[in-house]
Coordinates of N, CA, C and O and ligand atoms in Angstrom, one line a residue:
M1 N -6.4 -211.3 -54.7 CA -7.2 -210.1 -54.8 C -7.1 -209.5 -56.1 O -6.0 -209.3 -56.7
S2 N -8.2 -209.2 -56.8 CA -8.1 -208.7 -58.2 C -7.9 -207.1 -58.2 O -8.4 -206.5 -57.3
R3 N -7.3 -206.7 -59.2 CA -7.0 -205.3 -59.3 C -7.8 -204.8 -60.5 O -7.9 -205.5 -61.6
E4 N -8.4 -203.6 -60.4 CA -9.1 -203.1 -61.6 C -8.7 -201.6 -61.8 O -8.2 -201.0 -60.9
T5 N -8.8 -201.2 -63.0 CA -8.7 -199.8 -63.3 C -10.0 -199.1 -63.2 O -11.0 -199.5 -63.9
A6 N -10.1 -198.1 -62.3 CA -11.3 -197.3 -62.2 C -11.1 -195.9 -62.6 O -10.0 -195.3 -62.3
F7 N -12.0 -195.3 -63.3 CA -11.9 -193.9 -63.7 C -12.9 -193.1 -62.8 O -14.1 -193.5 -62.7
I8 N -12.4 -192.0 -62.2 CA -13.2 -191.2 -61.3 C -13.4 -189.8 -61.9 O -12.4 -189.2 -62.3
G9 N -14.6 -189.4 -61.9 CA -14.9 -188.0 -62.4 C -14.8 -187.1 -61.1 O -15.4 -187.4 -60.1
L10 N -14.1 -186.0 -61.3 CA -14.0 -185.0 -60.2 C -14.7 -183.7 -60.6 O -14.5 -183.3 -61.8
G11 N -15.5 -183.1 -59.8 CA -16.1 -181.8 -60.1 C -16.2 -180.9 -58.9 O -16.4 -181.5 -57.7
S12 N -16.1 -179.6 -59.1 CA -16.3 -178.7 -57.9 C -16.8 -177.3 -58.5 O -16.3 -176.9 -59.6
N13 N -17.7 -176.7 -57.8 CA -18.0 -175.3 -58.2 C -18.2 -174.4 -57.0 O -18.8 -173.4 -57.1
L14 N -17.5 -174.7 -55.9 CA -17.5 -173.9 -54.7 C -16.1 -173.8 -54.1 O -15.4 -174.8 -54.2
D15 N -15.8 -172.8 -53.4 CA -14.6 -172.7 -52.5 C -13.3 -173.1 -53.3 O -12.7 -174.0 -52.9
E16 N -13.0 -172.3 -54.3 CA -11.8 -172.5 -55.0 C -11.7 -173.9 -55.7 O -11.0 -174.8 -55.2
P17 N -12.5 -174.2 -56.7 CA -12.6 -175.5 -57.3 C -11.3 -176.1 -57.7 O -11.1 -177.3 -57.4
G18 N -10.4 -175.4 -58.2 CA -9.1 -176.0 -58.6 C -8.4 -176.6 -57.4 O -7.8 -177.7 -57.4
E19 N -8.4 -175.8 -56.3 CA -7.8 -176.3 -55.0 C -8.5 -177.5 -54.5 O -7.9 -178.5 -54.0
Q20 N -9.8 -177.6 -54.6 CA -10.6 -178.7 -54.2 C -10.2 -180.0 -55.0 O -10.0 -181.1 -54.4
L21 N -10.0 -179.8 -56.3 CA -9.6 -180.9 -57.1 C -8.2 -181.4 -56.8 O -7.9 -182.6 -56.7
R22 N -7.3 -180.5 -56.6 CA -5.9 -180.9 -56.2 C -5.9 -181.7 -54.9 O -5.3 -182.7 -54.8
Q23 N -6.7 -181.2 -53.9 CA -6.8 -181.9 -52.6 C -7.4 -183.3 -52.8 O -7.0 -184.2 -52.2
A24 N -8.4 -183.3 -53.6 CA -9.1 -184.6 -53.9 C -8.1 -185.6 -54.5 O -8.1 -186.8 -54.2
L25 N -7.3 -185.1 -55.5 CA -6.4 -186.0 -56.1 C -5.4 -186.6 -55.1 O -5.0 -187.8 -55.1
E26 N -5.0 -185.7 -54.2 CA -4.1 -186.2 -53.1 C -4.7 -187.2 -52.3 O -4.1 -188.2 -51.9
A27 N -6.0 -187.0 -51.9 CA -6.7 -188.0 -51.1 C -6.9 -189.3 -51.9 O -6.8 -190.4 -51.3
L28 N -7.2 -189.2 -53.2 CA -7.3 -190.4 -54.0 C -6.0 -191.2 -54.0 O -6.0 -192.5 -53.9
G29 N -4.9 -190.5 -54.0 CA -3.6 -191.1 -54.0 C -3.3 -191.8 -52.7 O -2.3 -192.6 -52.6
Q30 N -4.0 -191.5 -51.6 CA -3.8 -192.1 -50.3 C -4.8 -193.2 -49.9 O -4.7 -193.7 -48.8
L31 N -5.7 -193.5 -50.8 CA -6.6 -194.6 -50.5 C -5.9 -195.9 -50.3 O -4.9 -196.2 -51.0
P32 N -6.4 -196.7 -49.4 CA -5.8 -198.0 -49.2 C -5.9 -198.9 -50.5 O -6.9 -198.8 -51.2
R33 N -4.9 -199.8 -50.7 CA -5.0 -200.8 -51.8 C -5.3 -200.2 -53.1 O -6.0 -200.8 -54.0
T34 N -4.8 -199.0 -53.3 CA -5.1 -198.2 -54.5 C -3.9 -197.3 -54.9 O -3.2 -196.8 -54.0
V35 N -3.7 -197.3 -56.2 CA -2.7 -196.4 -56.7 C -3.3 -195.4 -57.7 O -4.1 -195.8 -58.6
L36 N -3.0 -194.1 -57.5 CA -3.5 -193.1 -58.5 C -2.5 -193.1 -59.6 O -1.4 -192.8 -59.5
T37 N -2.9 -193.6 -60.8 CA -2.0 -193.8 -61.9 C -1.9 -192.6 -62.8 O -0.9 -192.5 -63.5
A38 N -2.9 -191.9 -63.0 CA -2.9 -190.7 -63.9 C -4.1 -189.8 -63.6 O -5.1 -190.2 -63.0
H39 N -4.0 -188.6 -64.0 CA -5.2 -187.7 -64.1 C -5.1 -186.8 -65.3 O -4.0 -186.6 -65.8
S40 N -6.3 -186.4 -65.7 CA -6.4 -185.5 -66.9 C -6.0 -184.1 -66.5 O -5.8 -183.8 -65.3
A41 N -6.0 -183.2 -67.5 CA -5.9 -181.8 -67.2 C -7.2 -181.3 -66.5 O -8.2 -182.1 -66.4
F42 N -7.2 -180.1 -66.0 CA -8.5 -179.6 -65.4 C -9.2 -178.8 -66.5 O -8.5 -178.1 -67.3
Y43 N -10.5 -178.8 -66.5 CA -11.3 -178.1 -67.5 C -12.4 -177.3 -66.7 O -12.9 -177.7 -65.7
T44 N -12.7 -176.2 -67.3 CA -13.9 -175.4 -66.7 C -15.0 -175.3 -67.7 O -14.8 -175.4 -68.9
S45 N -16.2 -175.3 -67.2 CA -17.4 -175.2 -68.0 C -18.5 -174.6 -67.2 O -18.5 -174.7 -66.0
D46 N -19.5 -174.1 -67.9 CA -20.7 -173.6 -67.2 C -21.4 -174.8 -66.6 O -21.4 -175.9 -67.2
S47 N -22.2 -174.6 -65.5 CA -23.0 -175.6 -65.0 C -24.1 -176.0 -65.9 O -24.6 -175.1 -66.7
L48 N -24.5 -177.2 -65.9 CA -25.7 -177.6 -66.7 C -26.9 -177.0 -66.2 O -27.9 -176.9 -66.8
L49 N -26.9 -176.5 -64.9 CA -28.0 -175.8 -64.3 C -27.8 -174.3 -64.3 O -26.7 -173.9 -63.8
A50 N -28.7 -173.6 -64.8 CA -28.6 -172.1 -64.8 C -28.4 -171.6 -63.4 O -29.0 -172.1 -62.5
G51 N -27.6 -170.5 -63.3 CA -27.6 -169.8 -62.1 C -26.6 -170.3 -61.1 O -26.5 -169.8 -60.0
Q52 N -25.8 -171.4 -61.4 CA -24.8 -171.9 -60.6 C -23.4 -171.4 -61.0 O -23.2 -171.2 -62.2
P53 N -22.4 -171.4 -60.1 CA -21.1 -171.0 -60.5 C -20.5 -172.0 -61.5 O -21.0 -173.2 -61.6
R54 N -19.5 -171.6 -62.3 CA -18.9 -172.5 -63.2 C -18.2 -173.7 -62.5 O -17.7 -173.5 -61.4
Y55 N -18.1 -174.8 -63.2 CA -17.4 -176.0 -62.6 C -16.0 -176.1 -63.1 O -15.7 -175.7 -64.2
T56 N -15.2 -176.7 -62.2 CA -13.9 -177.3 -62.7 C -14.0 -178.8 -62.6 O -14.5 -179.3 -61.6
N57 N -13.6 -179.5 -63.7 CA -13.8 -180.9 -63.7 C -12.4 -181.6 -64.2 O -11.6 -180.9 -64.9
A58 N -12.3 -182.8 -63.8 CA -11.1 -183.6 -64.3 C -11.5 -185.1 -64.1 O -12.6 -185.4 -63.5
V59 N -10.7 -186.0 -64.7 CA -10.9 -187.4 -64.5 C -9.6 -188.0 -64.0 O -8.5 -187.6 -64.5
A60 N -9.7 -188.9 -63.0 CA -8.5 -189.6 -62.5 C -8.6 -191.1 -62.8 O -9.7 -191.7 -62.9
A61 N -7.4 -191.7 -63.0 CA -7.4 -193.2 -63.2 C -6.8 -193.8 -61.9 O -5.7 -193.4 -61.4
L62 N -7.5 -194.8 -61.4 CA -7.0 -195.5 -60.2 C -6.7 -197.0 -60.6 O -7.5 -197.6 -61.4
S63 N -5.7 -197.6 -60.0 CA -5.6 -199.0 -60.0 C -5.9 -199.5 -58.6 O -5.2 -199.1 -57.7
T64 N -7.0 -200.2 -58.5 CA -7.5 -200.4 -57.1 C -7.9 -201.9 -56.8 O -8.4 -202.6 -57.7
E65 N -7.7 -202.3 -55.6 CA -8.3 -203.6 -55.1 C -9.5 -203.4 -54.4 O -10.1 -204.3 -53.9
L66 N -10.0 -202.1 -54.2 CA -11.2 -201.9 -53.5 C -12.4 -202.3 -54.4 O -12.4 -202.1 -55.6
H67 N -13.4 -203.0 -53.8 CA -14.6 -203.3 -54.6 C -15.4 -202.1 -54.8 O -15.2 -201.1 -54.2
P68 N -16.2 -202.1 -55.8 CA -16.9 -200.9 -56.2 C -17.6 -200.2 -55.1 O -17.5 -198.9 -55.0
L69 N -18.3 -200.9 -54.2 CA -19.0 -200.2 -53.1 C -18.1 -199.7 -52.0 O -18.3 -198.7 -51.4
E70 N -16.9 -200.4 -51.9 CA -15.9 -199.9 -50.9 C -15.3 -198.6 -51.5 O -15.1 -197.6 -50.8
L71 N -15.1 -198.6 -52.8 CA -14.6 -197.4 -53.5 C -15.6 -196.3 -53.3 O -15.2 -195.1 -53.0
L72 N -16.8 -196.6 -53.6 CA -17.9 -195.5 -53.4 C -17.9 -195.0 -52.0 O -17.9 -193.7 -51.8
D73 N -17.8 -195.8 -51.0 CA -17.7 -195.3 -49.6 C -16.5 -194.4 -49.4 O -16.6 -193.4 -48.8
S74 N -15.4 -194.8 -50.0 CA -14.2 -194.1 -49.8 C -14.3 -192.7 -50.5 O -13.9 -191.7 -49.9
L75 N -14.9 -192.7 -51.6 CA -15.1 -191.4 -52.4 C -16.1 -190.5 -51.6 O -15.8 -189.3 -51.5
Q76 N -17.1 -191.1 -51.0 CA -18.0 -190.2 -50.2 C -17.4 -189.7 -49.0 O -17.7 -188.6 -48.5
A77 N -16.5 -190.5 -48.4 CA -15.7 -190.0 -47.2 C -14.8 -188.8 -47.6 O -14.7 -187.8 -46.9
I78 N -14.2 -188.9 -48.8 CA -13.4 -187.8 -49.3 C -14.3 -186.5 -49.5 O -13.9 -185.4 -49.1
E79 N -15.4 -186.7 -50.1 CA -16.3 -185.6 -50.3 C -16.7 -184.9 -49.0 O -16.7 -183.7 -48.9
S80 N -17.1 -185.8 -48.0 CA -17.5 -185.2 -46.7 C -16.3 -184.5 -46.1 O -16.5 -183.4 -45.5
G81 N -15.1 -185.1 -46.2 CA -13.9 -184.5 -45.6 C -13.6 -183.1 -46.2 O -13.0 -182.3 -45.5
Q82 N -14.1 -182.9 -47.4 CA -13.8 -181.6 -48.1 C -15.1 -180.7 -48.0 O -15.3 -179.8 -48.8
G83 N -15.9 -181.0 -47.0 CA -16.9 -180.1 -46.7 C -18.2 -180.2 -47.5 O -19.0 -179.3 -47.5
R84 N -18.3 -181.3 -48.2 CA -19.6 -181.4 -49.0 C -20.7 -181.7 -48.1 O -20.7 -182.6 -47.3
V85 N -21.8 -180.9 -48.3 CA -23.0 -181.1 -47.5 C -24.1 -181.4 -48.6 O -24.2 -180.7 -49.5
R86 N -24.7 -182.5 -48.4 CA -25.8 -182.9 -49.4 C -27.1 -182.3 -49.0 O -27.8 -182.7 -48.1
K87 N -27.4 -181.2 -49.7 CA -28.7 -180.6 -49.4 C -29.6 -180.9 -50.6 O -30.4 -181.8 -50.6
E88 N -29.5 -180.1 -51.7 CA -30.3 -180.4 -52.9 C -29.6 -181.4 -53.7 O -28.4 -181.3 -53.8
R89 N -30.3 -182.1 -54.5 CA -29.8 -183.2 -55.3 C -28.7 -182.6 -56.4 O -27.7 -183.2 -56.5
W90 N -29.1 -181.6 -57.0 CA -28.2 -181.1 -58.1 C -27.5 -179.8 -57.6 O -27.1 -179.0 -58.5
G91 N -27.4 -179.5 -56.3 CA -27.0 -178.2 -55.8 C -25.5 -178.0 -56.0 O -24.8 -179.0 -56.3
P92 N -25.0 -176.8 -55.9 CA -23.6 -176.5 -56.0 C -22.8 -177.3 -54.9 O -23.4 -177.6 -53.9
R93 N -21.6 -177.7 -55.2 CA -20.9 -178.6 -54.3 C -19.4 -178.3 -54.3 O -18.8 -177.9 -55.3
T94 N -18.8 -178.4 -53.1 CA -17.3 -178.3 -53.0 C -16.6 -179.4 -53.7 O -15.5 -179.2 -54.3
L95 N -17.2 -180.6 -53.7 CA -16.6 -181.7 -54.4 C -17.5 -182.8 -54.7 O -18.4 -183.2 -53.9
D96 N -17.4 -183.2 -56.0 CA -18.3 -184.4 -56.5 C -17.3 -185.4 -57.0 O -16.5 -185.1 -57.9
L97 N -17.4 -186.6 -56.5 CA -16.5 -187.7 -57.0 C -17.4 -188.8 -57.5 O -18.2 -189.4 -56.7
D98 N -17.3 -189.2 -58.8 CA -18.2 -190.2 -59.4 C -17.4 -191.3 -59.9 O -16.4 -191.0 -60.6
I99 N -17.8 -192.5 -59.7 CA -17.2 -193.7 -60.4 C -17.7 -193.7 -61.8 O -18.9 -194.0 -62.0
I100 N -16.9 -193.3 -62.8 CA -17.3 -193.3 -64.2 C -17.3 -194.7 -64.8 O -18.2 -195.1 -65.5
L101 N -16.2 -195.4 -64.6 CA -15.9 -196.7 -65.1 C -15.2 -197.5 -64.0 O -14.4 -197.0 -63.3
Y102 N -15.5 -198.8 -63.9 CA -14.8 -199.7 -63.0 C -14.4 -201.0 -63.8 O -15.3 -201.8 -64.1
G103 N -13.2 -201.0 -64.3 CA -12.8 -202.1 -65.2 C -13.8 -202.1 -66.4 O -14.3 -201.1 -66.9
Q104 N -14.1 -203.4 -66.7 CA -15.1 -203.5 -67.8 C -16.5 -203.9 -67.2 O -17.3 -204.5 -67.9
Q105 N -16.6 -203.7 -65.9 CA -17.8 -204.1 -65.2 C -19.1 -203.2 -65.5 O -18.9 -202.0 -65.5
L106 N -20.2 -203.9 -65.6 CA -21.5 -203.2 -65.7 C -22.1 -203.3 -64.3 O -22.3 -204.5 -63.9
I107 N -22.3 -202.3 -63.6 CA -22.9 -202.3 -62.2 C -24.2 -201.6 -62.2 O -24.3 -200.5 -62.7
D108 N -25.2 -202.3 -61.7 CA -26.5 -201.7 -61.6 C -27.1 -202.0 -60.2 O -27.8 -203.0 -60.0
E109 N -26.7 -201.2 -59.2 CA -27.1 -201.4 -57.8 C -27.8 -200.1 -57.4 O -27.6 -199.1 -58.0
P110 N -28.6 -200.2 -56.4 CA -29.3 -199.0 -56.0 C -28.4 -197.8 -55.7 O -28.7 -196.7 -56.1
R111 N -27.2 -198.0 -55.1 CA -26.3 -196.9 -54.8 C -25.4 -196.6 -55.9 O -24.7 -195.6 -55.9
L112 N -25.3 -197.5 -56.9 CA -24.2 -197.3 -57.9 C -24.5 -197.9 -59.2 O -24.8 -199.1 -59.4
K113 N -24.5 -197.0 -60.2 CA -24.7 -197.5 -61.6 C -23.4 -197.1 -62.4 O -23.0 -195.9 -62.4
V114 N -22.8 -198.1 -63.0 CA -21.5 -197.9 -63.8 C -21.7 -198.7 -65.1 O -22.1 -199.8 -65.1
P115 N -21.4 -198.0 -66.2 CA -20.9 -196.7 -66.4 C -21.8 -195.6 -65.9 O -23.0 -195.9 -65.9
H116 N -21.3 -194.5 -65.5 CA -22.1 -193.4 -65.0 C -23.2 -193.0 -66.0 O -22.9 -192.9 -67.2
Y117 N -24.4 -192.9 -65.5 CA -25.6 -192.7 -66.3 C -25.5 -191.6 -67.3 O -25.9 -191.8 -68.4
H118 N -24.8 -190.5 -67.0 CA -24.8 -189.4 -67.9 C -23.5 -189.2 -68.7 O -23.3 -188.2 -69.4
L119 N -22.7 -190.2 -68.5 CA -21.4 -190.2 -69.2 C -21.4 -189.8 -70.6 O -20.7 -188.9 -71.1
H120 N -22.3 -190.4 -71.4 CA -22.3 -190.2 -72.9 C -22.6 -188.7 -73.3 O -22.3 -188.3 -74.4
A121 N -23.3 -188.0 -72.4 CA -23.7 -186.6 -72.8 C -22.9 -185.5 -72.2 O -23.2 -184.3 -72.4
R122 N -21.8 -185.9 -71.4 CA -21.1 -184.8 -70.7 C -19.7 -184.6 -71.2 O -18.8 -185.4 -70.9
A123 N -19.5 -183.5 -71.9 CA -18.2 -183.2 -72.5 C -17.2 -183.1 -71.3 O -16.0 -183.5 -71.5
F124 N -17.6 -182.6 -70.2 CA -16.6 -182.4 -69.1 C -16.2 -183.7 -68.5 O -15.3 -183.7 -67.6
V125 N -16.8 -184.8 -68.8 CA -16.3 -186.2 -68.4 C -15.6 -186.8 -69.6 O -14.5 -187.4 -69.5
L126 N -16.2 -186.8 -70.8 CA -15.7 -187.5 -72.0 C -14.3 -187.0 -72.4 O -13.4 -187.8 -72.7
Y127 N -14.1 -185.7 -72.5 CA -12.9 -185.2 -73.0 C -11.7 -185.5 -72.0 O -10.6 -185.9 -72.5
P128 N -11.9 -185.2 -70.7 CA -10.8 -185.6 -69.8 C -10.5 -187.1 -69.8 O -9.4 -187.6 -69.8
L129 N -11.6 -187.9 -69.9 CA -11.4 -189.4 -70.0 C -10.6 -189.8 -71.2 O -9.7 -190.7 -71.1
A130 N -10.8 -189.1 -72.3 CA -10.2 -189.4 -73.6 C -8.6 -189.2 -73.5 O -7.9 -189.8 -74.2
E131 N -8.2 -188.4 -72.5 CA -6.8 -188.1 -72.3 C -6.1 -189.4 -71.7 O -4.9 -189.5 -71.8
L132 N -6.9 -190.2 -71.1 CA -6.3 -191.3 -70.3 C -6.4 -192.7 -70.9 O -5.9 -193.6 -70.3
V133 N -7.1 -192.8 -72.0 CA -7.4 -194.1 -72.5 C -6.9 -194.1 -74.0 O -6.8 -193.1 -74.6
P134 N -6.7 -195.3 -74.6 CA -6.3 -195.4 -76.0 C -7.5 -194.9 -76.9 O -8.6 -194.9 -76.5
A135 N -7.1 -194.5 -78.1 CA -8.0 -193.8 -79.0 C -9.2 -194.8 -79.4 O -10.3 -194.3 -79.7
D136 N -9.0 -196.1 -79.3 CA -10.0 -197.0 -79.8 C -10.8 -197.6 -78.6 O -11.4 -198.6 -78.7
F137 N -10.8 -196.8 -77.5 CA -11.4 -197.3 -76.2 C -12.9 -197.6 -76.4 O -13.6 -196.8 -77.0
V138 N -13.3 -198.7 -75.9 CA -14.7 -199.1 -76.0 C -15.3 -199.3 -74.5 O -14.6 -199.9 -73.7
L139 N -16.4 -198.7 -74.2 CA -17.0 -198.8 -72.9 C -17.5 -200.2 -72.7 O -17.8 -200.9 -73.7
P140 N -17.7 -200.6 -71.5 CA -18.2 -202.0 -71.2 C -19.6 -202.3 -71.8 O -19.9 -203.4 -72.1
D141 N -20.3 -201.3 -72.1 CA -21.6 -201.5 -72.7 C -21.5 -201.5 -74.3 O -22.5 -201.5 -75.0
G142 N -20.3 -201.5 -74.8 CA -20.1 -201.6 -76.2 C -20.0 -200.3 -77.0 O -19.7 -200.3 -78.2
R143 N -20.2 -199.2 -76.3 CA -20.1 -197.9 -77.0 C -18.7 -197.5 -77.2 O -17.9 -197.5 -76.2
A144 N -18.3 -197.0 -78.4 CA -16.9 -196.5 -78.6 C -16.8 -195.1 -78.1 O -17.7 -194.2 -78.4
L145 N -15.8 -194.8 -77.3 CA -15.6 -193.5 -76.8 C -15.5 -192.4 -77.9 O -16.1 -191.3 -77.8
N146 N -14.8 -192.8 -79.0 CA -14.8 -191.9 -80.2 C -16.1 -191.4 -80.7 O -16.3 -190.3 -81.1
E147 N -17.1 -192.4 -80.7 CA -18.4 -192.0 -81.2 C -19.1 -191.1 -80.2 O -19.9 -190.2 -80.6
L148 N -18.9 -191.4 -78.9 CA -19.6 -190.5 -77.9 C -19.0 -189.1 -78.0 O -19.7 -188.1 -78.0
L149 N -17.7 -189.0 -78.2 CA -17.0 -187.7 -78.4 C -17.5 -187.0 -79.6 O -17.8 -185.8 -79.5
A150 N -17.7 -187.7 -80.7 CA -18.1 -187.1 -81.9 C -19.5 -186.5 -81.8 O -19.9 -185.5 -82.4
A151 N -20.3 -187.1 -80.9 CA -21.7 -186.7 -80.7 C -21.8 -185.6 -79.6 O -22.9 -185.2 -79.3
C152 N -20.7 -185.3 -79.0 CA -20.8 -184.4 -77.8 C -19.8 -183.3 -78.0 O -18.6 -183.4 -77.7
P153 N -20.3 -182.1 -78.5 CA -19.4 -181.1 -78.9 C -18.6 -180.5 -77.7 O -19.1 -180.5 -76.6
L154 N -17.4 -180.1 -78.0 CA -16.5 -179.5 -77.1 C -16.9 -178.1 -76.6 O -16.3 -177.5 -75.7
I155 N -17.9 -177.6 -77.3 CA -18.3 -176.2 -77.0 C -18.4 -175.9 -75.5 O -19.1 -176.6 -74.8
G156 N -17.8 -174.8 -75.1 CA -18.0 -174.3 -73.7 C -17.1 -174.9 -72.7 O -17.0 -174.6 -71.6
L157 N -16.3 -175.9 -73.2 CA -15.4 -176.6 -72.3 C -14.0 -176.0 -72.5 O -13.5 -176.0 -73.6
E158 N -13.4 -175.5 -71.4 CA -12.2 -174.7 -71.5 C -11.1 -175.5 -70.7 O -11.2 -175.7 -69.5
K159 N -10.0 -175.9 -71.4 CA -8.9 -176.6 -70.8 C -8.0 -175.6 -70.1 O -7.6 -174.6 -70.6
L160 N -7.7 -175.9 -68.8 CA -6.9 -175.0 -68.0 C -5.4 -175.3 -68.3 O -5.0 -176.4 -68.6
Ligands
ROI201 N1 -21.9 -178.9 -64.9 C1 -20.6 -179.0 -65.1 N2 -20.1 -178.2 -66.0 N3 -19.8 -179.8 -64.4 C2 -20.3 -180.7 -63.4 O1 -19.5 -181.4 -62.8 C3 -21.7 -180.6 -63.1 N4 -22.3 -181.4 -62.2 C4 -23.6 -181.3 -61.9 C5 -24.5 -180.5 -62.7 C6 -25.3 -179.6 -61.8 C7 -25.4 -181.4 -63.5 N5 -23.8 -179.6 -63.7 C8 -22.5 -179.7 -63.9 O2 -24.1 -182.1 -61.0

């Protein structure tokens, strides 16, 4: 059975976001065939959509034997367990868990695209991810994390 390092983006903007993230980290630590190896600090930022509450975000590192779609199912079960109701596509949510990276794999399936599609433009994913990887980290599609960070200002992101 092969093991991969997967990076998970966590986000919440409802029902005590910090508490949601703490609970989610605990749930990630209890996934089968998986070890939660690290997580970033928590960060807050305004929603990319006007009129929504501020988000709290973090990134977690997993060492897992779950295949990408098994991992996705597990993440969605954790989201549902924490009261996430999927109404509008970009609506406020108690918990959002995204597979940001799965080893060095490029995944393009209807349910799952990895690296996460918006990764390069989102300070609230890039900066926490940078806490967990070496400074010269390169994404599976060849982009250097350093360069993405340089192009993605830290403005508005507040470390807790
Ligand atoms: N904005 C922030 N700051 N953090 C998020 O996790 C987040 N997630 C979303 C949208 C609505 C795009 N905005 C966000 O889905």
